[in-house]
Amino acid sequence: NSRWSLKGMTALVTGGTRGIGYAVVEELAGFGAAVHTCSRNEAELHKCLKEWEAKGFLVTGSVCDASSKTEREKLVQQVASSFNGKLNILVNNVGTNIRKPTTEYTSEEYSILMATNLESTYHLSQLAHPLLRASGAGSIVFISSVAGLVGIGSGTIYAASKAAINQLTKNLACEWAKDNIRSNSVCPWYTRTSLVEHLLGNKEFLEEITSRTPIDRVAEPEEVSSLVAFLCLPAASYITGQIISVDGGMTVNSFN
Ligand code: NDP
């Protein structure tokens, strides 16, 4: 059934070598898409590409620091030439965090977080726009965070960058619907990845997190990537501009 398939479609997933991005690459490739991904570490990227090849997935990759303007331009040029100027799916997954009290941030830290989380996703969407439009059916998914919706004490700059991504999602949905491009945002709560494993390894911290979560545990990356894939399927063709949490019920729970 073609409504539940990505066969013949192309995708760019940023930051696909670990965590949520890795799971998204596998999920989209599993539905039949040809996927291009990137990360900053060449050795790790090649290790992943080999794993995917062994699984029979169509995945290519290039080294790219998504926080660099010139590297983003190179990345999208590469994608344009390998996918014949057409792209169905852009998953803006790259993001990072620096956790500290607001009064302690330096201006360099502000710049790093905004360049990596917000400017990269905005600019990659802008660069990919002609390719997404040319595909005839484009879908952008932003990996945002519940930190962009509610205060979770994970750092103010990160939270502001994710909230901005949520509004970017809504604006692009309205502006680019005429080009048959949909735009949605997925907001995870704590998910077992390299970004947060040091935090989740702390028993007290983990207990505090799960005590706020009706589904009494953190998420696995595959529980986030499944929603990302759904939003890219033809089956989701009327869904755009939405901000959807994958949070085990955390944001609707005010009991703790
Ligand atoms: P990880 O740090 O585990 O993985 C990040 C991936 O992106 C790696 O492949 C990394 O490779 C790559 N990456 C990081 N920075 C860059 C960069 N500047 N340029 C290119 N590639 C980069 O992160 P997660 O999977 O946990 O997070 C993915 C997204 O999900 C982020 O946007 C994060 O904010 C969001 N999120 C995560 C949550 C969680 O609990 N894990 C909760 C809510 C949101 P390399 O370092 O080699 O470049």
Short mmCIF file of C-alpha atoms in Angstrom, two decimals, residues 84-256:
data_model
loop_
_atom_site.label_atom_id
_atom_site.label_comp_id
_atom_site.label_asym_id
_atom_site.label_seq_id
_atom_site.Cartn_x
_atom_site.Cartn_y
_atom_site.Cartn_z
CA ASN A 84 18.68 14.75 -9.11
CA GLY A 85 17.56 18.05 -7.65
CA LYS A 86 14.65 16.52 -5.73
CA LEU A 87 14.15 15.85 -2.04
CA ASN A 88 10.97 14.54 -0.39
CA ILE A 89 12.04 14.61 3.25
CA LEU A 90 14.21 16.87 5.40
CA VAL A 91 14.64 15.84 9.03
CA ASN A 92 16.34 18.61 10.98
CA ASN A 93 17.65 16.51 13.84
CA VAL A 94 20.97 18.06 14.86
CA GLY A 95 20.80 19.79 18.21
CA THR A 96 22.81 20.09 21.37
CA ASN A 97 22.60 21.51 24.87
CA ILE A 98 24.73 23.26 27.46
CA ARG A 99 23.07 23.03 30.86
CA LYS A 100 23.70 25.78 33.39
CA PRO A 101 21.91 28.54 35.25
CA THR A 102 20.95 31.43 32.96
CA THR A 103 23.18 33.87 34.84
CA GLU A 104 26.26 31.78 33.97
CA TYR A 105 26.05 31.54 30.16
CA THR A 106 28.74 33.24 28.07
CA SER A 107 27.95 34.91 24.75
CA GLU A 108 29.99 32.18 23.00
CA GLU A 109 27.73 29.51 24.48
CA TYR A 110 24.68 31.44 23.33
CA SER A 111 26.12 31.57 19.80
CA ILE A 112 27.01 27.86 19.71
CA LEU A 113 23.54 26.80 20.87
CA MET A 114 21.66 29.13 18.53
CA ALA A 115 23.87 28.29 15.53
CA THR A 116 23.57 24.53 16.10
CA ASN A 117 19.91 24.29 17.10
CA LEU A 118 18.10 27.14 15.36
CA GLU A 119 20.14 28.74 12.58
CA SER A 120 21.14 25.35 11.13
CA THR A 121 17.53 24.14 10.89
CA TYR A 122 16.26 27.45 9.51
CA HIS A 123 19.02 27.68 6.89
CA LEU A 124 18.86 24.00 5.86
CA SER A 125 15.11 24.37 5.33
CA GLN A 126 15.74 27.47 3.21
CA LEU A 127 18.47 25.72 1.19
CA ALA A 128 16.34 22.58 0.72
CA HIS A 129 13.21 24.49 -0.31
CA PRO A 130 13.79 24.26 -4.10
CA LEU A 131 14.53 20.54 -3.82
CA LEU A 132 11.49 19.86 -1.63
CA ARG A 133 9.27 21.82 -4.01
CA ALA A 134 10.71 19.98 -7.04
CA SER A 135 9.81 16.63 -5.47
CA GLY A 136 6.11 17.48 -5.71
CA ALA A 137 5.51 16.16 -2.17
CA GLY A 138 7.86 17.52 0.48
CA SER A 139 7.91 17.04 4.23
CA ILE A 140 10.08 18.75 6.82
CA VAL A 141 10.28 17.32 10.34
CA PHE A 142 12.05 19.26 13.08
CA ILE A 143 13.33 17.40 16.11
CA SER A 144 12.41 19.97 18.73
CA SER A 145 11.89 19.23 22.44
CA VAL A 146 9.30 19.47 25.19
CA ALA A 147 11.77 22.06 26.54
CA GLY A 148 10.34 24.36 23.84
CA LEU A 149 6.84 23.96 25.33
CA VAL A 150 7.22 23.87 29.11
CA GLY A 151 9.90 24.76 31.63
CA ILE A 152 11.91 21.62 32.40
CA GLY A 153 15.04 23.17 33.87
CA SER A 154 17.31 21.95 31.09
CA GLY A 155 18.74 25.35 30.14
CA THR A 156 17.20 28.58 28.93
CA ILE A 157 19.01 28.97 25.61
CA TYR A 158 18.20 25.41 24.52
CA ALA A 159 14.56 26.00 25.49
CA ALA A 160 14.39 29.28 23.56
CA SER A 161 15.97 27.67 20.48
CA LYS A 162 13.43 24.83 20.55
CA ALA A 163 10.48 27.19 21.06
CA ALA A 164 11.69 29.16 18.04
CA ILE A 165 11.85 25.93 16.02
CA ASN A 166 8.22 25.26 16.96
CA GLN A 167 7.15 28.62 15.53
CA LEU A 168 9.36 28.11 12.46
CA THR A 169 7.44 24.86 11.93
CA LYS A 170 4.11 26.71 11.93
CA ASN A 171 5.26 29.54 9.66
CA LEU A 172 6.75 27.19 7.06
CA ALA A 173 3.56 25.11 7.11
CA CYS A 174 1.58 28.20 6.09
CA GLU A 175 4.14 29.66 3.70
CA TRP A 176 5.11 26.50 1.83
CA ALA A 177 1.80 24.62 1.65
CA LYS A 178 1.39 26.11 -1.84
CA ASP A 179 4.60 24.29 -2.80
CA ASN A 180 3.22 21.00 -1.44
CA ILE A 181 5.66 21.06 1.44
CA ARG A 182 4.42 20.07 4.90
CA SER A 183 6.23 21.05 8.08
CA ASN A 184 5.84 19.41 11.50
CA SER A 185 7.72 19.31 14.75
CA VAL A 186 8.35 16.37 17.07
CA CYS A 187 9.03 17.17 20.73
CA PRO A 188 10.71 14.38 22.68
CA TRP A 189 11.08 14.20 26.46
CA TYR A 190 14.09 12.31 27.87
CA THR A 191 15.22 9.73 25.32
CA ARG A 192 18.07 7.25 25.84
CA THR A 193 20.85 8.70 23.63
CA SER A 194 24.47 9.84 23.94
CA LEU A 195 23.23 13.40 24.52
CA VAL A 196 21.73 12.57 27.91
CA GLU A 197 23.20 9.21 28.96
CA HIS A 198 25.44 10.90 31.54
CA LEU A 199 22.32 12.42 33.14
CA LEU A 200 20.23 9.25 33.02
CA GLY A 201 23.11 7.32 34.61
CA ASN A 202 22.45 9.32 37.79
CA LYS A 203 19.84 7.29 39.72
CA GLU A 204 18.32 10.27 41.52
CA PHE A 205 18.03 12.31 38.33
CA LEU A 206 16.42 9.38 36.49
CA GLU A 207 13.93 8.90 39.34
CA GLU A 208 13.01 12.58 39.27
CA ILE A 209 12.40 12.38 35.51
CA THR A 210 10.35 9.19 35.59
CA SER A 211 8.30 10.42 38.56
CA ARG A 212 6.98 13.21 36.32
CA THR A 213 6.20 10.77 33.51
CA PRO A 214 2.89 8.83 33.55
CA ILE A 215 4.55 6.12 31.41
CA ASP A 216 7.09 5.54 34.15
CA ARG A 217 10.30 5.43 32.06
CA VAL A 218 12.31 7.42 29.49
CA ALA A 219 11.86 6.89 25.73
CA GLU A 220 13.93 4.78 23.37
CA PRO A 221 15.05 6.50 20.11
CA GLU A 222 12.78 4.15 18.08
CA GLU A 223 9.75 5.54 19.93
CA VAL A 224 10.57 8.98 18.50
CA SER A 225 11.63 7.89 15.01
CA SER A 226 8.32 6.08 14.43
CA LEU A 227 6.42 9.38 14.67
CA VAL A 228 8.95 11.09 12.41
CA ALA A 229 8.42 8.40 9.76
CA PHE A 230 4.63 8.62 10.08
CA LEU A 231 4.73 12.38 9.48
CA CYS A 232 6.69 11.77 6.26
CA LEU A 233 4.34 9.12 4.87
CA PRO A 234 1.69 9.89 2.22
CA ALA A 235 -0.74 8.70 4.93
CA ALA A 236 0.02 11.97 6.80
CA SER A 237 -0.70 14.16 3.74
CA TYR A 238 -3.17 16.47 5.58
CA ILE A 239 -1.02 16.98 8.69
CA THR A 240 1.03 20.17 8.72
CA GLY A 241 2.08 22.86 11.18
CA GLN A 242 1.75 20.52 14.15
CA ILE A 243 3.91 20.31 17.24
CA ILE A 244 3.61 16.78 18.62
CA SER A 245 5.12 15.61 21.90
CA VAL A 246 6.54 12.13 22.39
CA ASP A 247 6.76 12.36 26.15
CA GLY A 248 5.06 9.43 27.91
CA GLY A 249 2.42 11.94 29.05
CA MET A 250 4.81 14.31 30.84
CA THR A 251 3.40 17.57 29.46
CA VAL A 252 -0.18 16.70 30.42
CA ASN A 253 0.75 15.64 33.92
CA SER A 254 0.62 18.26 36.66
CA PHE A 255 0.35 15.77 39.50
CA ASN A 256 4.01 15.97 40.58
#
